[in-house]
Coordinates of C-alpha atoms in Angstrom, one line a residue:
M1 CA 54.4 -67.8 141.2
K2 CA 56.2 -69.2 138.2
K3 CA 57.5 -67.0 135.4
V4 CA 56.3 -68.2 131.9
Q5 CA 58.8 -68.4 129.1
A6 CA 58.4 -65.4 126.9
G7 CA 60.5 -66.1 123.7
F8 CA 62.7 -68.5 121.9
T9 CA 66.1 -69.7 123.1
L10 CA 69.3 -69.0 121.2
I11 CA 69.6 -72.6 120.1
E12 CA 66.1 -72.6 118.7
L13 CA 66.8 -69.5 116.6
M14 CA 70.1 -71.0 115.4
I15 CA 68.3 -74.2 114.2
V16 CA 65.7 -72.2 112.3
V17 CA 68.4 -70.1 110.6
A18 CA 70.3 -73.3 109.6
I19 CA 67.1 -74.9 108.2
I20 CA 66.4 -71.7 106.1
G21 CA 70.0 -71.7 104.9
I22 CA 69.8 -75.3 103.7
L23 CA 66.5 -74.7 101.9
A24 CA 67.9 -71.6 100.2
A25 CA 71.0 -73.5 99.1
V26 CA 68.8 -76.2 97.5
A27 CA 66.3 -73.8 95.9
L28 CA 68.7 -71.2 94.4
P29 CA 70.2 -73.4 91.6
A30 CA 66.7 -74.6 90.7
Y31 CA 65.4 -71.1 90.5
Q32 CA 68.3 -70.0 88.3
D33 CA 67.6 -72.8 85.9
Y34 CA 63.9 -71.8 85.9
T35 CA 64.7 -68.2 85.0
V36 CA 67.0 -69.3 82.1
R37 CA 64.3 -71.7 80.9
A38 CA 61.7 -68.8 81.0
K39 CA 64.1 -66.7 78.8
V40 CA 64.6 -69.5 76.3
S41 CA 60.8 -70.1 76.2
E42 CA 60.6 -66.6 74.5
G43 CA 62.4 -68.2 71.5
A44 CA 59.9 -71.1 71.5
I45 CA 57.0 -68.7 71.5
A46 CA 58.5 -66.7 68.6
A47 CA 59.1 -69.9 66.7
S48 CA 55.4 -70.8 66.9
A49 CA 54.5 -68.0 64.5
I50 CA 57.2 -69.1 62.1
K51 CA 56.0 -72.7 62.3
V52 CA 52.6 -71.7 61.2
G53 CA 54.1 -69.8 58.2
V54 CA 56.3 -72.8 57.2
T55 CA 53.4 -75.2 57.5
E56 CA 51.1 -73.0 55.5
M57 CA 53.6 -72.4 52.7
F58 CA 54.4 -76.1 52.5
A59 CA 50.7 -77.0 52.3
N60 CA 50.1 -74.4 49.6
S61 CA 53.2 -74.6 47.5
G62 CA 55.4 -77.5 48.7
M63 CA 59.1 -77.0 49.2
A64 CA 59.1 -74.0 46.8
G65 CA 56.8 -72.2 49.1
V66 CA 59.0 -73.0 52.1
A67 CA 62.0 -71.6 50.2
A68 CA 60.1 -68.4 49.4
Y69 CA 59.0 -68.1 53.0
A70 CA 62.6 -68.6 54.1
L71 CA 63.6 -65.6 52.0
E72 CA 60.8 -63.5 53.6
V73 CA 62.0 -64.5 57.1
A74 CA 65.6 -63.7 56.2
A75 CA 64.6 -60.2 55.0
A76 CA 62.6 -59.5 58.1
S77 CA 65.4 -60.8 60.4
A78 CA 68.0 -58.6 58.5
A79 CA 65.7 -55.6 59.0
G80 CA 65.6 -56.3 62.8
E81 CA 61.9 -57.0 62.8
L82 CA 62.1 -60.4 64.5
Q83 CA 64.7 -59.6 67.1
T84 CA 64.1 -58.9 70.8
D85 CA 66.4 -58.4 73.7
K86 CA 66.6 -62.3 74.1
I87 CA 66.4 -63.3 70.4
S88 CA 69.3 -62.1 68.3
A89 CA 68.5 -63.9 65.0
V90 CA 65.7 -65.9 63.3
G91 CA 66.2 -68.1 60.2
V92 CA 64.4 -70.7 58.1
T93 CA 66.3 -73.2 55.9
G94 CA 64.5 -73.2 52.6
G95 CA 65.4 -76.8 51.7
S96 CA 64.2 -78.4 54.9
G97 CA 62.0 -76.0 56.7
L98 CA 64.3 -76.0 59.7
I99 CA 63.7 -73.0 62.0
T100 CA 66.7 -71.6 63.9
I101 CA 66.2 -69.1 66.7
T102 CA 69.5 -67.7 68.0
M103 CA 69.2 -66.6 71.6
G104 CA 71.3 -63.7 73.0
N105 CA 71.8 -61.8 76.2
I106 CA 71.5 -64.9 78.3
P107 CA 74.9 -65.3 80.1
Q108 CA 74.2 -68.9 81.2
L109 CA 74.0 -70.1 77.6
A110 CA 77.4 -68.8 76.5
A111 CA 78.1 -70.1 73.0
T112 CA 75.4 -72.8 73.0
N113 CA 72.5 -70.7 72.1
Q114 CA 70.5 -72.0 69.1
L115 CA 66.9 -73.3 69.5
M116 CA 66.0 -75.3 66.4
F117 CA 62.7 -76.7 65.2
A118 CA 62.6 -79.4 62.5
P119 CA 59.4 -80.4 60.7
F120 CA 58.5 -84.0 60.2
I121 CA 55.6 -85.9 58.5
N122 CA 55.2 -89.6 59.4
N123 CA 58.7 -89.4 61.1
L124 CA 60.3 -88.3 57.9
A125 CA 61.6 -84.9 56.9
I126 CA 59.1 -82.8 54.9
S127 CA 59.6 -82.9 51.2
D128 CA 57.5 -82.7 48.0
A129 CA 57.5 -86.5 48.0
N130 CA 56.5 -86.7 51.7
A131 CA 53.6 -84.3 51.9
T132 CA 50.7 -86.4 53.2
G133 CA 49.9 -86.2 56.9
S134 CA 50.3 -83.7 59.7
V135 CA 53.5 -81.7 60.3
V136 CA 55.0 -82.5 63.6
W137 CA 57.7 -80.1 65.0
R138 CA 60.7 -81.4 67.0
C139 CA 63.3 -79.3 68.8
T140 CA 65.4 -81.9 70.6
N141 CA 69.1 -82.0 70.0
A142 CA 68.9 -85.3 68.2
D143 CA 66.1 -84.4 65.9
A144 CA 66.7 -80.7 65.1
G145 CA 70.3 -79.9 66.3
T146 CA 69.3 -77.6 69.2
T147 CA 72.5 -76.5 71.0
I148 CA 71.0 -75.2 74.2
P149 CA 71.7 -77.5 77.2
V150 CA 68.7 -79.8 78.1
Q151 CA 68.1 -78.3 81.5
F152 CA 67.3 -74.9 79.9
L153 CA 65.0 -76.2 77.2
P154 CA 61.2 -75.8 77.3
A155 CA 59.3 -78.9 78.2
E156 CA 58.4 -79.7 74.5
C157 CA 62.1 -79.9 73.7
R158 CA 63.2 -82.1 76.5
I159 CA 61.3 -85.2 75.4

């Protein structure tokens, strides 16, 4: 009577371990970028509420309304109302409506940590002379001056 093989050979186990090691070596850097991107997305979510405020104030009162809203945001940020463990500062530029979210406590970002959203109407910066149309927000480095590396930006900012 023949004895049936009852397990794996050492070589088979070594091949499986090698394959798992290769997969882990490829997946780990991608996972690390993903976790940083998720942390930066917190800034994009916080900016969405500020975008609504800037857009409403611009629609109601023009650039004077944006300047008034910028003062409100500055006061709330100074009081610590807009900060989280990942967002260290929030600001709005009164003359342009530019929203600046400064990210903190994310070691992978080091000094490059500002997520910026710039408002445009018909591909021009918003102004009292350019107030007809829909406001479109851009957060790319070229359009808004975002300083966070591209691989860590939310999808809307990598276009």
